[in-house]
Amino acid sequence: MSTNSKGFSRTGLDRLHGVLERHIESKRIPGLVALVSRGGETHVEALGTMRHEGGAPMRRDTIFRMASVSKPVTMAATMVLLDECRMRLDDPVDEWLPELADRKVLKRPEGPLDETVPANRPITVRDLMTCTMGLGMDFELMQSPIRTATFEATDYSVASGLAPHQDEWMRRLGELPLQYQPGERWQYDLASEVTGVLVSRIAGRPFEDFLRERVLEPLGMKDTGFHVPAGKLDRLPPQYGPDPVTGEFHVWDEAEGGRLSSPPEFQGAGGGLVSTVDDYQAYFRMLLDGGVHNGERILSRAAVELMTTNRLPPELLAGRSAMYRSVAHIAPGMGQHGGWGYGMAVRTLRSDYAPVGQFGWDGGTGTTAYADRENQVTGILFTQVGLSNQSSPRLIHDFWATLYQSIDD
């Protein structure tokens, strides 16, 4: 724990500790690591244990599975290519992703896969970066034929096994029609994975190699990557998915011999990273500093502004908000930000304690990371408990509510 808490009230930090500790004492969250930063001062809480049955304690350098909190970081590799004019926002992606050329689009989003019309236009780089490519997770149509087909072809979760090489993954994706015309609707997740393949092909090397050289190493993010080396596996807790009804802990993934114990064939930009709270603080601090880290420019100021401000027009904002309202009962408050930038949510409405302009995202493994310029605050909370029940969402909500009460001006 930091002893110097300038920027936060002592009373507020004590309350934050108490709220987090209460979740640990509930036995629904085995362990967590939280970091809050403001005005150059940092406060860290490492509570509970690595395993639900006890054992080794959580530490500041514990490594967690980021899930979708990968998106804000992996998007930086795409912004590097934009900064260098190696691609442009409105370039069609056909040159680099021929699997997505000459798309067919379903006549009806919920309709049969063989009833299609030609796409009105090609998919562009901008479509991928704003999650409007025409295919992805649509929470309002989860039982549709295209969702089933997309899941079978492209989803490689704990239950479904490891993903193939990106070329085979793209081949399978290219066999599917789009659900919507390009640019017509915001849909979650899939476009982020495709963006990683796009970066790899333009850079001419594996996605992780480019991300590491241009983003991770300059920021000193030494514990961030797509797998955990053998010498660090003792710092990776198991990933739990509690039973939705009973709360019983089920192991989704172990450290030793698990999915992250060796380099993956497919480096998933949408959710494949592991990291620590300090690595993520370095990244979000760079965003708050306009793309600069320790005097070295990582991204242009304009690139950071594009990433961290809303990129969706009003009609797409309305659709995104309606989609998340339909699942608000599953993860209270999550997704209720309004806007979307590049790789992350951007608050365009005040729906809770956080101010308009806050940017960041949440992950299905029980992770959350956001920052806001108004308060110069960064908040990061990582657990090993997935969103299969309400335990992690409630913890995440309480973390943010208490953090914003702790600000002392």
Short mmCIF file of C-alpha atoms in Angstrom, two decimals:
data_model
loop_
_atom_site.label_atom_id
_atom_site.label_comp_id
_atom_site.label_asym_id
_atom_site.label_seq_id
_atom_site.Cartn_x
_atom_site.Cartn_y
_atom_site.Cartn_z
CA MET A 1 0.00 0.00 0.00
CA SER A 2 1.31 3.47 -0.85
CA THR A 3 1.70 5.71 2.19
CA ASN A 4 1.60 8.90 0.13
CA SER A 5 -1.97 9.46 -1.00
CA LYS A 6 -2.02 13.05 -2.31
CA GLY A 7 -5.04 13.53 -4.52
CA PHE A 8 -7.20 11.13 -2.49
CA SER A 9 -8.56 11.63 1.00
CA ARG A 10 -7.24 9.35 3.70
CA THR A 11 -10.80 8.66 4.76
CA GLY A 12 -11.74 7.80 1.19
CA LEU A 13 -8.87 5.37 0.77
CA ASP A 14 -9.73 3.71 4.07
CA ARG A 15 -13.31 3.34 2.86
CA LEU A 16 -12.07 1.88 -0.43
CA HIS A 17 -9.99 -0.67 1.47
CA GLY A 18 -12.99 -1.57 3.58
CA VAL A 19 -15.28 -2.05 0.58
CA LEU A 20 -12.76 -4.28 -1.21
CA GLU A 21 -12.06 -6.26 1.94
CA ARG A 22 -15.79 -6.85 2.42
CA HIS A 23 -15.96 -8.55 -0.97
CA ILE A 24 -13.03 -10.80 -0.01
CA GLU A 25 -14.65 -11.65 3.33
CA SER A 26 -17.84 -12.64 1.49
CA LYS A 27 -15.89 -15.63 0.10
CA ARG A 28 -17.30 -14.84 -3.36
CA ILE A 29 -14.05 -13.19 -4.52
CA PRO A 30 -10.91 -15.15 -3.51
CA GLY A 31 -8.51 -12.33 -4.32
CA LEU A 32 -7.98 -9.02 -6.07
CA VAL A 33 -5.40 -6.39 -6.88
CA ALA A 34 -6.54 -2.78 -7.24
CA LEU A 35 -4.59 0.34 -8.20
CA VAL A 36 -5.76 3.95 -8.09
CA SER A 37 -3.64 6.83 -9.24
CA ARG A 38 -4.04 10.59 -9.25
CA GLY A 39 -1.65 13.51 -9.44
CA GLY A 40 1.40 11.30 -9.66
CA GLU A 41 0.46 9.39 -6.51
CA THR A 42 -0.49 5.72 -6.49
CA HIS A 43 -2.33 3.55 -4.00
CA VAL A 44 -2.43 -0.25 -4.35
CA GLU A 45 -4.49 -2.91 -2.58
CA ALA A 46 -3.60 -6.61 -2.86
CA LEU A 47 -6.16 -8.64 -0.92
CA GLY A 48 -7.10 -12.29 -0.58
CA THR A 49 -5.49 -15.35 -2.09
CA MET A 50 -4.62 -16.75 -5.49
CA ARG A 51 -6.92 -19.76 -5.04
CA HIS A 52 -10.37 -19.86 -3.52
CA GLU A 53 -9.32 -22.54 -1.05
CA GLY A 54 -6.51 -20.32 0.25
CA GLY A 55 -2.75 -20.62 -0.19
CA ALA A 56 -0.49 -17.95 -1.68
CA PRO A 57 -1.65 -14.37 -1.17
CA MET A 58 -2.39 -11.94 -3.96
CA ARG A 59 0.54 -9.64 -4.69
CA ARG A 60 0.99 -6.38 -6.53
CA ASP A 61 2.78 -8.22 -9.35
CA THR A 62 0.14 -10.95 -9.76
CA ILE A 63 -0.54 -11.60 -13.44
CA PHE A 64 -4.18 -11.67 -14.60
CA ARG A 65 -6.03 -12.66 -17.75
CA MET A 66 -7.22 -9.37 -19.23
CA ALA A 67 -10.04 -10.68 -21.45
CA SER A 68 -11.66 -7.68 -23.15
CA VAL A 69 -9.56 -5.20 -21.18
CA SER A 70 -6.97 -6.24 -23.80
CA LYS A 71 -8.76 -4.08 -26.37
CA PRO A 72 -7.60 -0.63 -25.21
CA VAL A 73 -3.95 -1.79 -25.25
CA THR A 74 -3.93 -3.82 -28.48
CA MET A 75 -5.63 -0.93 -30.31
CA ALA A 76 -2.46 1.10 -29.79
CA ALA A 77 -0.69 -1.03 -32.40
CA THR A 78 -3.36 -0.03 -34.92
CA MET A 79 -2.89 3.64 -34.04
CA VAL A 80 0.86 3.34 -34.68
CA LEU A 81 0.10 2.24 -38.24
CA LEU A 82 -2.34 5.12 -38.69
CA ASP A 83 0.23 7.59 -37.34
CA GLU A 84 2.77 6.28 -39.87
CA CYS A 85 0.25 6.44 -42.77
CA ARG A 86 0.73 2.75 -43.48
CA MET A 87 -3.06 2.58 -43.66
CA ARG A 88 -5.89 5.11 -43.54
CA LEU A 89 -9.21 5.08 -41.70
CA ASP A 90 -11.31 4.89 -44.85
CA ASP A 91 -9.15 2.42 -46.74
CA PRO A 92 -11.04 -0.76 -47.73
CA VAL A 93 -9.43 -3.70 -45.96
CA ASP A 94 -9.63 -5.98 -49.03
CA GLU A 95 -5.94 -5.46 -49.88
CA TRP A 96 -4.81 -6.96 -46.57
CA LEU A 97 -7.82 -9.09 -45.70
CA PRO A 98 -9.01 -10.54 -49.01
CA GLU A 99 -11.19 -12.97 -47.06
CA LEU A 100 -13.50 -10.01 -46.37
CA ALA A 101 -13.77 -8.80 -49.99
CA ASP A 102 -17.06 -8.95 -51.93
CA ARG A 103 -19.21 -9.51 -48.86
CA LYS A 104 -22.75 -10.82 -48.83
CA VAL A 105 -25.16 -9.45 -46.21
CA LEU A 106 -28.20 -11.13 -44.69
CA LYS A 107 -31.53 -9.80 -45.91
CA ARG A 108 -32.68 -9.90 -42.27
CA PRO A 109 -30.29 -9.88 -39.28
CA GLU A 110 -32.14 -12.80 -37.72
CA GLY A 111 -32.77 -14.57 -41.04
CA PRO A 112 -31.39 -17.74 -42.68
CA LEU A 113 -27.78 -17.70 -43.87
CA ASP A 114 -28.65 -18.34 -47.52
CA GLU A 115 -30.86 -15.27 -47.91
CA THR A 116 -28.41 -12.50 -48.72
CA VAL A 117 -27.81 -9.39 -50.79
CA PRO A 118 -24.49 -7.85 -51.89
CA ALA A 119 -22.80 -5.46 -49.48
CA ASN A 120 -23.34 -1.80 -50.29
CA ARG A 121 -19.63 -1.08 -49.96
CA PRO A 122 -16.38 -2.69 -48.76
CA ILE A 123 -15.47 -2.99 -45.09
CA THR A 124 -13.03 -0.22 -44.13
CA VAL A 125 -10.35 0.18 -41.47
CA ARG A 126 -12.71 2.58 -39.69
CA ASP A 127 -15.43 -0.10 -39.62
CA LEU A 128 -13.07 -2.49 -37.85
CA MET A 129 -11.87 0.10 -35.35
CA THR A 130 -15.40 1.18 -34.41
CA CYS A 131 -16.83 -2.39 -34.31
CA THR A 132 -19.19 -1.63 -37.21
CA MET A 133 -17.89 -4.14 -39.77
CA GLY A 134 -21.32 -5.81 -39.95
CA LEU A 135 -20.56 -8.93 -37.92
CA GLY A 136 -20.02 -9.51 -34.21
CA MET A 137 -21.82 -10.18 -30.97
CA ASP A 138 -25.32 -8.70 -30.95
CA PHE A 139 -26.83 -9.13 -27.49
CA GLU A 140 -30.34 -8.68 -28.86
CA LEU A 141 -30.01 -11.52 -31.39
CA MET A 142 -27.98 -14.14 -29.53
CA GLN A 143 -30.15 -17.01 -30.83
CA SER A 144 -29.96 -16.02 -34.51
CA PRO A 145 -28.51 -18.43 -37.12
CA ILE A 146 -25.60 -16.09 -37.91
CA ARG A 147 -24.62 -15.85 -34.23
CA THR A 148 -24.52 -19.64 -33.98
CA ALA A 149 -22.46 -19.90 -37.16
CA THR A 150 -20.07 -17.15 -36.09
CA PHE A 151 -19.54 -18.76 -32.70
CA GLU A 152 -18.79 -22.14 -34.28
CA ALA A 153 -16.34 -20.66 -36.78
CA THR A 154 -14.46 -18.05 -34.76
CA ASP A 155 -14.99 -18.42 -31.00
CA TYR A 156 -12.25 -20.25 -29.10
CA SER A 157 -13.17 -19.88 -25.46
CA VAL A 158 -12.13 -22.15 -22.60
CA ALA A 159 -14.96 -24.53 -23.49
CA SER A 160 -14.29 -24.69 -27.23
CA GLY A 161 -10.53 -25.10 -27.45
CA LEU A 162 -7.63 -23.14 -28.90
CA ALA A 163 -7.88 -20.99 -32.01
CA PRO A 164 -6.02 -21.89 -35.22
CA HIS A 165 -3.48 -19.73 -37.02
CA GLN A 166 -4.87 -16.34 -38.02
CA ASP A 167 -4.96 -17.28 -41.72
CA GLU A 168 -7.20 -20.28 -41.04
CA TRP A 169 -9.28 -18.21 -38.62
CA MET A 170 -9.81 -15.58 -41.33
CA ARG A 171 -10.66 -18.25 -43.89
CA ARG A 172 -13.46 -19.52 -41.67
CA LEU A 173 -14.69 -16.00 -41.00
CA GLY A 174 -14.68 -15.23 -44.72
CA GLU A 175 -17.16 -18.04 -45.39
CA LEU A 176 -19.88 -16.27 -43.39
CA PRO A 177 -22.22 -13.51 -44.58
CA LEU A 178 -22.39 -10.24 -42.69
CA GLN A 179 -25.34 -9.68 -40.40
CA TYR A 180 -25.58 -5.97 -41.23
CA GLN A 181 -24.29 -3.69 -43.93
CA PRO A 182 -20.83 -2.26 -43.11
CA GLY A 183 -21.16 0.79 -40.87
CA GLU A 184 -24.83 0.11 -40.08
CA ARG A 185 -24.66 -1.20 -36.49
CA TRP A 186 -22.23 -1.42 -33.57
CA GLN A 187 -21.53 -5.04 -32.58
CA TYR A 188 -19.20 -6.32 -29.96
CA ASP A 189 -15.82 -8.05 -30.03
CA LEU A 190 -15.25 -9.73 -33.41
CA ALA A 191 -13.96 -6.63 -35.20
CA SER A 192 -11.26 -6.26 -32.53
CA GLU A 193 -9.91 -9.72 -33.34
CA VAL A 194 -9.92 -8.92 -37.06
CA THR A 195 -8.06 -5.68 -36.36
CA GLY A 196 -5.22 -7.67 -34.81
CA VAL A 197 -4.93 -9.75 -37.98
CA LEU A 198 -4.96 -6.55 -40.05
CA VAL A 199 -2.04 -5.13 -38.04
CA SER A 200 -0.09 -8.37 -38.37
CA ARG A 201 -0.47 -8.45 -42.14
CA ILE A 202 0.40 -4.80 -42.68
CA ALA A 203 3.39 -5.04 -40.34
CA GLY A 204 4.47 -8.31 -41.96
CA ARG A 205 5.06 -10.13 -38.67
CA PRO A 206 3.16 -11.62 -35.74
CA PHE A 207 0.87 -9.17 -33.99
CA GLU A 208 2.55 -9.61 -30.61
CA ASP A 209 6.00 -8.84 -32.04
CA PHE A 210 4.80 -5.52 -33.43
CA LEU A 211 2.81 -4.64 -30.31
CA ARG A 212 5.77 -5.47 -28.09
CA GLU A 213 8.28 -3.42 -30.07
CA ARG A 214 6.13 -0.33 -30.54
CA VAL A 215 4.03 -0.23 -27.37
CA LEU A 216 4.82 -2.71 -24.61
CA GLU A 217 8.61 -2.38 -24.41
CA PRO A 218 8.70 1.44 -24.68
CA LEU A 219 6.18 1.58 -21.81
CA GLY A 220 8.08 -0.97 -19.71
CA MET A 221 5.11 -3.38 -19.75
CA LYS A 222 7.33 -6.37 -19.04
CA ASP A 223 4.56 -8.65 -17.76
CA THR A 224 2.11 -8.08 -20.63
CA GLY A 225 1.75 -10.53 -23.49
CA PHE A 226 -0.24 -13.42 -24.92
CA HIS A 227 1.20 -16.10 -22.64
CA VAL A 228 2.98 -16.43 -19.31
CA PRO A 229 6.58 -17.72 -19.39
CA ALA A 230 7.36 -20.72 -17.19
CA GLY A 231 9.32 -18.60 -14.72
CA LYS A 232 6.27 -16.41 -14.04
CA LEU A 233 3.50 -19.03 -13.88
CA ASP A 234 3.55 -18.95 -10.07
CA ARG A 235 2.22 -15.38 -10.36
CA LEU A 236 -0.83 -16.44 -12.43
CA PRO A 237 -3.89 -17.53 -10.43
CA PRO A 238 -6.41 -20.01 -11.79
CA GLN A 239 -9.38 -18.48 -13.58
CA TYR A 240 -12.72 -19.23 -11.94
CA GLY A 241 -16.24 -19.23 -13.32
CA PRO A 242 -18.65 -19.47 -10.40
CA ASP A 243 -21.85 -21.45 -10.84
CA PRO A 244 -24.55 -18.90 -11.72
CA VAL A 245 -26.95 -20.38 -9.16
CA THR A 246 -24.91 -21.82 -6.32
CA GLY A 247 -21.77 -19.70 -6.60
CA GLU A 248 -19.59 -22.82 -6.43
CA PHE A 249 -16.15 -22.14 -7.90
CA HIS A 250 -15.37 -23.96 -11.15
CA VAL A 251 -11.88 -23.67 -12.63
CA TRP A 252 -12.00 -22.32 -16.17
CA ASP A 253 -8.25 -22.38 -16.62
CA GLU A 254 -5.24 -23.36 -14.52
CA ALA A 255 -1.81 -21.79 -14.64
CA GLU A 256 0.37 -24.89 -14.99
CA GLY A 257 -0.52 -26.65 -18.23
CA GLY A 258 -3.29 -24.13 -18.95
CA ARG A 259 -4.10 -22.11 -22.05
CA LEU A 260 -1.56 -19.42 -21.18
CA SER A 261 1.39 -21.67 -20.37
CA SER A 262 2.62 -21.64 -23.99
CA PRO A 263 2.46 -19.14 -26.87
CA PRO A 264 -0.91 -19.31 -28.65
CA GLU A 265 -1.33 -19.98 -32.35
CA PHE A 266 -3.79 -17.09 -32.58
CA GLN A 267 -2.87 -13.86 -30.82
CA GLY A 268 -6.31 -12.51 -30.00
CA ALA A 269 -6.27 -8.72 -29.96
CA GLY A 270 -9.81 -8.70 -28.60
CA GLY A 271 -9.11 -10.54 -25.37
CA GLY A 272 -5.88 -12.52 -25.26
CA LEU A 273 -3.52 -10.46 -23.10
CA VAL A 274 -2.25 -11.10 -19.61
CA SER A 275 -0.90 -8.24 -17.51
CA THR A 276 -0.47 -6.58 -14.11
CA VAL A 277 -1.89 -3.45 -12.51
CA ASP A 278 1.43 -1.60 -12.86
CA ASP A 279 1.74 -2.41 -16.56
CA TYR A 280 -1.78 -1.13 -17.14
CA GLN A 281 -1.11 1.98 -15.12
CA ALA A 282 1.82 2.77 -17.42
CA TYR A 283 -0.44 2.40 -20.45
CA PHE A 284 -3.33 4.51 -19.17
CA ARG A 285 -0.90 7.11 -17.80
CA MET A 286 0.51 7.42 -21.32
CA LEU A 287 -3.01 8.05 -22.65
CA LEU A 288 -3.63 10.72 -20.00
CA ASP A 289 -0.31 12.32 -20.95
CA GLY A 290 -1.35 12.63 -24.59
CA GLY A 291 0.72 9.73 -25.94
CA VAL A 292 4.01 10.43 -24.12
CA HIS A 293 5.79 8.19 -21.60
CA ASN A 294 8.91 9.39 -19.74
CA GLY A 295 9.56 11.95 -22.46
CA GLU A 296 9.20 9.42 -25.32
CA ARG A 297 6.27 9.73 -27.70
CA ILE A 298 4.45 6.43 -28.15
CA LEU A 299 1.38 7.74 -30.02
CA SER A 300 0.54 11.13 -31.46
CA ARG A 301 -1.73 13.35 -29.40
CA ALA A 302 -4.28 13.19 -32.21
CA ALA A 303 -4.24 9.38 -32.15
CA VAL A 304 -4.91 9.34 -28.41
CA GLU A 305 -7.77 11.80 -28.83
CA LEU A 306 -9.32 9.60 -31.52
CA MET A 307 -9.06 6.52 -29.31
CA THR A 308 -10.46 8.13 -26.18
CA THR A 309 -13.36 10.18 -27.56
CA ASN A 310 -16.64 8.93 -28.99
CA ARG A 311 -16.42 7.81 -32.64
CA LEU A 312 -20.05 6.72 -33.13
CA PRO A 313 -22.76 8.87 -34.76
CA PRO A 314 -26.05 9.33 -32.86
CA GLU A 315 -27.92 6.51 -34.58
CA LEU A 316 -25.20 3.97 -33.73
CA LEU A 317 -24.94 5.31 -30.18
CA ALA A 318 -28.65 4.68 -29.72
CA GLY A 319 -28.36 1.11 -30.96
CA ARG A 320 -25.36 0.37 -28.74
CA SER A 321 -27.09 1.76 -25.65
CA ALA A 322 -30.26 -0.23 -26.35
CA MET A 323 -28.22 -3.40 -26.81
CA TYR A 324 -26.53 -3.03 -23.42
CA ARG A 325 -29.77 -2.11 -21.66
CA SER A 326 -31.10 -5.49 -22.77
CA VAL A 327 -28.39 -7.27 -20.72
CA ALA A 328 -28.08 -4.81 -17.83
CA HIS A 329 -29.50 -7.45 -15.47
CA ILE A 330 -26.53 -9.72 -16.20
CA ALA A 331 -23.77 -7.23 -15.42
CA PRO A 332 -25.21 -4.15 -13.65
CA GLY A 333 -23.90 -0.89 -15.06
CA MET A 334 -21.41 -2.46 -17.45
CA GLY A 335 -21.65 -1.14 -20.98
CA GLN A 336 -23.86 1.78 -19.92
CA HIS A 337 -21.35 4.42 -21.03
CA GLY A 338 -22.99 5.68 -24.20
CA GLY A 339 -20.01 6.15 -26.51
CA TRP A 340 -17.28 4.04 -28.05
CA GLY A 341 -13.88 5.24 -29.21
CA TYR A 342 -11.26 2.96 -30.72
CA GLY A 343 -10.85 -0.18 -28.61
CA MET A 344 -12.66 1.18 -25.57
CA ALA A 345 -15.80 2.70 -24.17
CA VAL A 346 -16.09 6.46 -23.71
CA ARG A 347 -18.67 7.91 -21.34
CA THR A 348 -20.98 10.32 -23.14
CA LEU A 349 -23.57 10.33 -20.35
CA ARG A 350 -23.46 10.44 -16.57
CA SER A 351 -25.01 7.13 -15.52
CA ASP A 352 -23.14 6.61 -12.23
CA TYR A 353 -20.27 8.07 -10.22
CA ALA A 354 -17.87 8.36 -13.16
CA PRO A 355 -17.79 11.60 -15.20
CA VAL A 356 -18.48 12.11 -18.88
CA GLY A 357 -15.24 11.57 -20.80
CA GLN A 358 -14.01 8.61 -18.76
CA PHE A 359 -12.50 5.95 -21.06
CA GLY A 360 -11.55 2.29 -20.67
CA TRP A 361 -13.27 -1.09 -20.57
CA ASP A 362 -14.20 -4.19 -18.58
CA GLY A 363 -13.28 -7.85 -19.10
CA GLY A 364 -15.21 -11.08 -18.74
CA THR A 365 -12.53 -12.52 -16.45
CA GLY A 366 -13.32 -9.94 -13.76
CA THR A 367 -11.12 -7.04 -14.87
CA THR A 368 -11.71 -3.30 -15.24
CA ALA A 369 -9.46 -0.37 -16.20
CA TYR A 370 -10.46 3.25 -16.86
CA ALA A 371 -9.04 6.76 -16.71
CA ASP A 372 -10.46 10.25 -16.98
CA ARG A 373 -8.84 13.57 -17.85
CA GLU A 374 -11.13 15.73 -15.73
CA ASN A 375 -9.83 14.22 -12.49
CA GLN A 376 -6.53 12.84 -13.86
CA VAL A 377 -7.55 9.54 -12.30
CA THR A 378 -6.61 6.02 -13.30
CA GLY A 379 -8.39 3.06 -11.71
CA ILE A 380 -7.55 -0.61 -12.26
CA LEU A 381 -9.07 -3.64 -10.57
CA PHE A 382 -8.21 -7.23 -11.45
CA THR A 383 -9.70 -10.44 -10.05
CA GLN A 384 -9.63 -14.10 -11.05
CA VAL A 385 -13.44 -14.46 -11.01
CA GLY A 386 -15.29 -14.41 -14.33
CA LEU A 387 -18.65 -12.76 -14.96
CA SER A 388 -20.67 -15.97 -14.77
CA ASN A 389 -22.56 -14.57 -11.78
CA GLN A 390 -22.98 -11.19 -10.06
CA SER A 391 -19.92 -11.35 -7.78
CA SER A 392 -17.38 -9.60 -9.98
CA PRO A 393 -19.78 -7.02 -11.49
CA ARG A 394 -20.87 -5.96 -8.01
CA LEU A 395 -17.26 -5.70 -6.86
CA ILE A 396 -16.36 -3.63 -9.92
CA HIS A 397 -19.32 -1.31 -9.39
CA ASP A 398 -18.42 -0.78 -5.72
CA PHE A 399 -14.77 -0.14 -6.60
CA TRP A 400 -15.65 2.69 -8.96
CA ALA A 401 -18.31 4.20 -6.72
CA THR A 402 -15.89 4.28 -3.79
CA LEU A 403 -12.93 5.47 -5.85
CA TYR A 404 -14.72 8.58 -7.06
CA GLN A 405 -15.80 9.39 -3.51
CA SER A 406 -12.13 9.28 -2.50
CA ILE A 407 -11.03 12.21 -4.66
CA ASP A 408 -9.81 15.10 -2.51
CA ASP A 409 -9.37 18.54 -4.06
#
